[in-house]
């Protein structure tokens, strides 16, 4: 993963960077606060990691790529952590078996917090008196490390949601206070009319602009692409719309599904999105497990926790299709003009409002929106040299791109060019969809 | 799969169609001739089908989509065949379990041949006196059926190669006669110099031209795409070049591989392409199993039986990359101008020649060439209605596009716009690669 | 497997042995006669072998253990057969993968028949002029080889039954002629009254008597065992009795099942014995696939194709239990006095008759009867040295003993001391049960 | 599981029972004390349960079978616990998925301790004033519940050993204090000479005597069995003896192994007992992970953490065999005369001493000794009615009996008639062996 920052744009002084570093690092700790040490050790599937592991791995990242590289003769906190908390960087060394992260009761949660604080102190010391020659590189790697940490903040929440949902007690990650509940319940339902955002044919530029202060390597190079005329829906698909698909026998009708999707539906026994359940088999009262605990399904909320297979089948059933990632980016940019995401960070996506601002489209920061684009390299992409080159490039296979960020994506990460990616059967992220059609 | 044939272009009269039908149908029988009834029943993996099943399924296709639709009150040869020989058409009805095709000792090979002849007779009768109103539709479906049959001719050979290779006796599908061997051995090695075929940036049209008499639905619509400047190698990668990768530790170095590819290498224990073996572990004498039986590896021949993972890793090791399918198509078209494939149909790819014709590039009809493009729908693609809509569209997931046709692809199917597709770990087709690079 | 034959009892001259050899060898060929070459190549699961493989393996046994040992400088028919047709004798050498026996279209069926004839000729030549010193050993190994061949005659039938049953056409191994059908249909139903065969407590001898001309090593040594008083049913459990269990919800009630059995029922989805089916889900008309093809279930026939789990659950449901193998042997001996089996060899078990002979109990030669005894070594058992020591001993783990022989067991193999054994989930043999209870 | 206690033998008054109850319940809590809440939540394989689950399940046992049955209108602590902490009692109701016990971060460890204390209080209240009519039944169920709890005390230790061993840090369950280490290191090595304990042929009684205050249902009825003459080794097989087997290529020589055992060795890649490792592949310095942490292998200690397969292969290699369970019981009884186990409870088995007492034989309380006896019902055994009938009977399949108790078996459970049982590939218990031979 490379960062491209033009030198003249150094808007943040080193002290600003230190503040930013402290804020992001503290935010991760804050996310873990509602959880007990026992909760923090849970791993419910190989793809999801324990909270404690997220806390440690994001720290390992700074120890490995900052302290280990910029402090001569650096002595690690614990030599074993190099193995335990390396996720997948072969260039750094071997890794602890991914599926067994949940078996690491040691180091304890307390020890991991001490590890975090120790590394934080050393990084801040380093940032206070950086050698001139490494200043830029150091800043860039810190920036990557913080973006990386923010990605893990999102994963921390989606992973613990999955883990807690495996407990028949359906415990909440965090209960809602009364005021929040009131606000939520006062919110009016889907107020705006569905419209099509129309885009004409032509050659467009997509990818992160050079001027952007930070972008992941997979958003670059910015490049030209030809688009045929199309339209993108102004609205996310909602729970009630998806229920129509279910009630129309959608999960039992192979004509709507990719062959691999239908095979997955049958072998996994899917009959509804992840986290939905009914109190009785013949009930029509759908419940949904959320990070706030179980609650009745809210019809107007955006559908989420869909696999690509389900999103694609829904679109075909609806007589439409998923947008490509380029289409999504161009249409979203047209409506948001790269303005920051104004939707609030939340533990669950909310209903759309009548806000005349761009947020009425819920393009950013509500649910990740599946696109029909397999995750591939942009033209001219070259993975960076060294271990950080393993950040993105090696995963460009059998995954699909998602766009828009979700309710749990840190707000400053949410941009129109940010590319998330998951295999087509993944459902534990906040993943939904928006329809598109040819013109 | 749809065929788009403009009515005014009816170059072939009905009698020409009957001749073509008879020829293609006879060619399939000819391919099965060297095999015993026992050979014809083998299924070595779920993805590969027995020869007898290919013979029956291609016949079922005509019975289902032609006889069953155009003859009123049509009585099937055997009601059970509708289940047994339906591959994956849910709209037609349920299917016999794919992995158990090798357990169908009945109907016997003889009965399947009788089935073929019976259906042939009825189809020809129908073509002799078609009702005017269905004439065009009938002709189109016959054309699809014959293209479909030709696709299965290729699969028949690749599937039986895999099946026979599982027998420790390594029996040949067909031994070479002396003259053929002489011709082959007289062929000079890789004579031409490697060059780069340079292509400049711009908006290009790709996909099957409207004027083409037949094209699969997935080659359409012809559409615009933007290409950045690039170059495509004038040569296929050869066995000797791939051996360098192996000897450089290629299979043990994760830095060249996609994460999923390296996982596959490790779990499957790959250390060389499919069908290669050594008589002793420490020998450097590589042998190769071919449809002609085992023989020593010929260094100058194009490498084949590679997975996408291996092709991609090789390209990265070589400091290059795979072309996208659009790049491949534009470059191939520039050199071949849509001329028919002149390389001979053969049971194994051959070395390149000094032929000043386009064939010097071995773009067409030697080995399928992996592209870096996941298999997706072209802009504006809509699967045809009904069962034939299941031909291509529902497989557009987790597969990669291959281009160029192989030595066993029927010659008239080999075009620059033909899109083949396989999952990234498939190796039993004649699959190789050609390098590309950015400019 | 060893044979213990007292020298003084040499009732059969060498010429008698040659006749016996020829008869047994011919019988195997006879069993394969109704099958096509395609049928003979089928393998429907790793545990079952193709007919052709049985034909070859039984020949390999004589080539390996007779020709290879008693003919100096013996040259094998084909060196590869040593690998291909070795079942599991590690002391002989490596083995072809068991699950891939069905992929051996070569050698062809014709070649395997030629192999049989060639080996037969050489064995007979050898038996005509044996060197005096090896005479006894030779005779013993021939005897083992023939018993081994007879065991494979039974497996040939049960394996092809399973393979043909996987074909939706449900082809018969051999159709019944009219006369046979008449005879069968004339047979009266279960005429005899069920009684208990009462056995008093005491120390009993079990195992093959020393005087027996042939016995497998696992039937020896004959030894003492203490039995508590018990009774054995005079009848086999019938289809109609087992139907009551099904209709009483037997397959859904864990209280009747071993924990492992219930787990198997659920994971495999068992709701009835193997080879039973209904033409519609809600039909009460049970059909049964037999070697004669499909037919309506005959209520009075002995239940067969049950796993140990089902037999054990039925017994518990019926308020009884399975007998131990010692109990079965003592009770069966008391009723049969080691008389030869008089029930006819047949392709399916028949109903019991009013015959006042022992056969009224159907103790021998109808269905294998599950006992509650895990398959273990008899006290004092030592596996023979060398490869033949692998015949029985190494399989004494996680299998249960069955007694009595089935309708397809060669008649002269059926004795009260013969121990068959299969894992508790195996169902493709002719396996049923008889109840026992404490006194 | 039933208990048979003759009424006249009521040696323990109710107050003694209360004391015993309190002691056993406190002992479990004591065993969990060295572990953090995070440790207590670990589940490293489906067969092993988290410490917290053991704490809760043993409490559930008393709530379900005592409070729920003897207190009218009893209200459970938490209705969900009925599902969560039911192990396998179908008669009680459905069970939480066994493999997912490690995902139960809630209830928290603290809540589980509160659950224990609450149930303890109610049970003690009940025992203080039992209604006369239920007095005997109540006492019997309490006794079963305490024996059950003691079985889980052993499992708690073996399960946490396995879980901690999966952590590359190899943390100790409990470090040894200096004095203990000194004592251990002062212990002299294997002092006694190996002798054979000779037993003559005859009819013997085995199973728990009627007079015994408590016995599990599977130890009953006491019954007669015939034994052939045999001898049992006076010593356990040691680490150094087992090392000879390894160094003789034992793990690579199929001739010593059961077929299923050798298959397991190859698929699991076993080359040594569980918990052994070397710091380098070519090192001869074997280390062993213990509950005290890693330490160098002590040659004189009894081998443990062997599967049945390994024990059986070792015995065959050594020219001996495993004893049957009846042989073991008779020989052990002859040497111990049912005296209580005098070997100390410990976290690892120790070396034998010169103690002239029976303990010199290490028959009891060091390592579980594999017998060659599959786990079956004793003659006349009938599982008790109701849910408690599921305690033992339904597991009598594909398991082998172990005898003697291990270093972590509560001392008052260790008797010569106690039957433990595990599948033949299980290795995480303290399982070793002792040789036997025919006479």
CSV table of C-alpha atoms in Angstrom, one decimal, chain B residues 228-371:
chain,number,residue,atom,x,y,z
B,228,UNK,CA,-4.1,2.7,-21.8
B,229,UNK,CA,-0.9,2.2,-23.9
B,230,UNK,CA,0.5,-1.3,-23.6
B,231,UNK,CA,2.4,-4.0,-25.4
B,232,UNK,CA,1.7,-7.7,-25.9
B,233,UNK,CA,4.4,-10.3,-26.4
B,234,UNK,CA,4.7,-11.8,-29.9
B,235,UNK,CA,5.3,-15.2,-28.3
B,236,UNK,CA,3.7,-17.7,-26.0
B,237,UNK,CA,5.7,-18.6,-22.9
B,238,UNK,CA,7.5,-21.9,-23.5
B,239,UNK,CA,8.3,-24.9,-21.4
B,240,UNK,CA,11.9,-23.9,-21.0
B,241,UNK,CA,11.0,-20.4,-19.9
B,242,UNK,CA,8.6,-21.8,-17.3
B,243,UNK,CA,11.3,-24.3,-16.1
B,244,UNK,CA,13.5,-21.3,-15.2
B,245,UNK,CA,10.7,-20.1,-12.9
B,246,UNK,CA,10.5,-23.5,-11.3
B,247,UNK,CA,14.3,-23.7,-10.9
B,248,UNK,CA,14.3,-20.2,-9.4
B,249,UNK,CA,12.1,-21.5,-6.6
B,250,UNK,CA,9.0,-20.0,-8.1
B,251,UNK,CA,6.6,-22.4,-6.4
B,252,UNK,CA,8.0,-21.7,-3.0
B,253,UNK,CA,8.2,-17.9,-3.1
B,254,UNK,CA,4.9,-16.3,-1.9
B,255,UNK,CA,6.0,-12.9,-3.3
B,256,UNK,CA,5.0,-13.9,-6.8
B,257,UNK,CA,1.6,-15.3,-6.0
B,258,UNK,CA,-1.9,-14.1,-5.3
B,259,UNK,CA,-2.8,-15.0,-1.7
B,260,UNK,CA,-5.4,-17.5,-2.9
B,261,UNK,CA,-2.9,-18.9,-5.4
B,262,UNK,CA,-0.3,-19.6,-2.8
B,263,UNK,CA,-2.8,-21.2,-0.6
B,264,UNK,CA,-3.8,-23.5,-3.4
B,265,UNK,CA,-0.1,-24.3,-4.2
B,266,UNK,CA,0.4,-25.3,-0.6
B,267,UNK,CA,-2.8,-27.3,-0.1
B,268,UNK,CA,-2.6,-29.1,-3.4
B,269,UNK,CA,1.1,-29.6,-3.3
B,270,UNK,CA,1.8,-28.2,-6.7
B,271,UNK,CA,5.4,-28.0,-7.8
B,272,UNK,CA,5.0,-28.1,-11.6
B,273,UNK,CA,2.3,-27.8,-14.2
B,274,UNK,CA,-0.3,-30.6,-14.5
B,275,UNK,CA,0.8,-33.7,-16.4
B,276,UNK,CA,4.5,-33.1,-15.8
B,277,UNK,CA,6.4,-35.7,-13.9
B,278,UNK,CA,9.9,-36.9,-13.3
B,279,UNK,CA,10.9,-40.6,-13.3
B,280,UNK,CA,12.8,-39.9,-10.1
B,281,UNK,CA,12.5,-37.1,-7.6
B,282,UNK,CA,16.0,-35.9,-8.1
B,283,UNK,CA,15.9,-36.2,-11.9
B,284,UNK,CA,16.0,-33.2,-14.1
B,285,UNK,CA,14.5,-35.1,-16.9
B,286,UNK,CA,10.9,-33.9,-17.1
B,287,UNK,CA,8.3,-36.1,-18.8
B,288,UNK,CA,4.9,-35.0,-19.9
B,289,UNK,CA,1.8,-37.0,-20.3
B,290,UNK,CA,0.0,-36.2,-23.6
B,291,UNK,CA,-2.9,-37.5,-25.5
B,292,UNK,CA,-0.3,-39.4,-27.5
B,293,UNK,CA,1.0,-41.0,-24.2
B,294,UNK,CA,4.1,-40.0,-22.2
B,295,UNK,CA,7.0,-38.2,-23.8
B,296,UNK,CA,10.0,-36.1,-22.8
B,297,UNK,CA,9.2,-32.5,-22.3
B,298,UNK,CA,10.0,-30.4,-25.4
B,299,UNK,CA,11.5,-27.2,-24.2
B,300,UNK,CA,10.4,-25.0,-27.2
B,301,UNK,CA,6.8,-25.9,-27.0
B,302,UNK,CA,4.3,-23.5,-25.4
B,303,UNK,CA,3.8,-24.2,-21.7
B,304,UNK,CA,0.3,-25.5,-21.1
B,305,UNK,CA,-1.9,-27.0,-18.3
B,306,UNK,CA,-1.3,-24.0,-16.1
B,307,UNK,CA,-3.8,-22.6,-13.7
B,308,UNK,CA,-4.5,-18.9,-13.7
B,309,UNK,CA,-2.5,-18.7,-10.4
B,310,UNK,CA,0.6,-20.2,-12.0
B,311,UNK,CA,0.3,-18.0,-15.1
B,312,UNK,CA,-0.1,-14.9,-13.0
B,313,UNK,CA,2.8,-15.8,-10.7
B,314,UNK,CA,5.0,-16.5,-13.7
B,315,UNK,CA,4.2,-13.1,-15.2
B,316,UNK,CA,5.1,-11.4,-12.0
B,317,UNK,CA,8.3,-13.3,-11.7
B,318,UNK,CA,9.1,-12.3,-15.3
B,319,UNK,CA,8.6,-8.6,-14.4
B,320,UNK,CA,5.6,-8.4,-16.6
B,321,UNK,CA,1.9,-9.1,-16.3
B,322,UNK,CA,-1.0,-10.8,-18.0
B,323,UNK,CA,-3.0,-8.8,-20.6
B,324,UNK,CA,-6.6,-7.9,-20.0
B,325,UNK,CA,-9.0,-9.5,-22.3
B,326,UNK,CA,-9.6,-6.2,-24.1
B,327,UNK,CA,-5.9,-5.7,-24.6
B,328,UNK,CA,-5.5,-9.3,-25.9
B,329,UNK,CA,-8.4,-8.9,-28.3
B,330,UNK,CA,-7.2,-5.6,-29.8
B,331,UNK,CA,-3.6,-6.7,-30.2
B,332,UNK,CA,-4.7,-10.1,-31.6
B,333,UNK,CA,-7.0,-8.4,-34.0
B,334,UNK,CA,-4.4,-6.1,-35.2
B,335,UNK,CA,-2.1,-9.0,-36.2
B,336,UNK,CA,-4.8,-11.4,-37.5
B,337,UNK,CA,-7.4,-9.1,-38.9
B,338,UNK,CA,-10.0,-11.8,-38.1
B,339,UNK,CA,-8.5,-14.2,-40.5
B,340,UNK,CA,-9.3,-17.8,-39.8
B,341,UNK,CA,-7.0,-19.8,-37.6
B,342,UNK,CA,-4.3,-21.5,-39.8
B,343,UNK,CA,-2.5,-23.5,-37.1
B,344,UNK,CA,-3.4,-27.2,-37.5
B,345,UNK,CA,-5.8,-29.0,-35.1
B,346,UNK,CA,-3.6,-31.3,-33.1
B,347,UNK,CA,-3.5,-33.3,-29.9
B,348,UNK,CA,-0.8,-31.1,-28.4
B,349,UNK,CA,0.5,-27.6,-29.0
B,350,UNK,CA,3.4,-27.3,-31.3
B,351,UNK,CA,6.4,-25.0,-31.6
B,352,UNK,CA,6.1,-21.7,-33.4
B,353,UNK,CA,7.4,-21.5,-37.0
B,354,UNK,CA,9.0,-18.9,-39.1
B,355,UNK,CA,5.9,-18.6,-41.1
B,356,UNK,CA,5.7,-14.9,-42.0
B,357,UNK,CA,1.9,-15.1,-41.6
B,358,UNK,CA,0.1,-14.1,-38.5
B,359,UNK,CA,0.4,-17.7,-37.3
B,360,UNK,CA,4.0,-16.9,-36.4
B,361,UNK,CA,2.6,-15.3,-33.3
B,362,UNK,CA,0.6,-18.4,-32.2
B,363,UNK,CA,-2.2,-16.1,-31.2
B,364,UNK,CA,-4.9,-18.5,-32.3
B,365,UNK,CA,-5.4,-22.2,-31.9
B,366,UNK,CA,-2.3,-23.3,-29.9
B,367,UNK,CA,-3.1,-22.8,-26.2
B,368,UNK,CA,-5.8,-20.8,-24.4
B,369,UNK,CA,-4.1,-17.8,-23.0
B,370,UNK,CA,-5.1,-16.6,-19.5
B,371,UNK,CA,-6.0,-12.9,-19.3
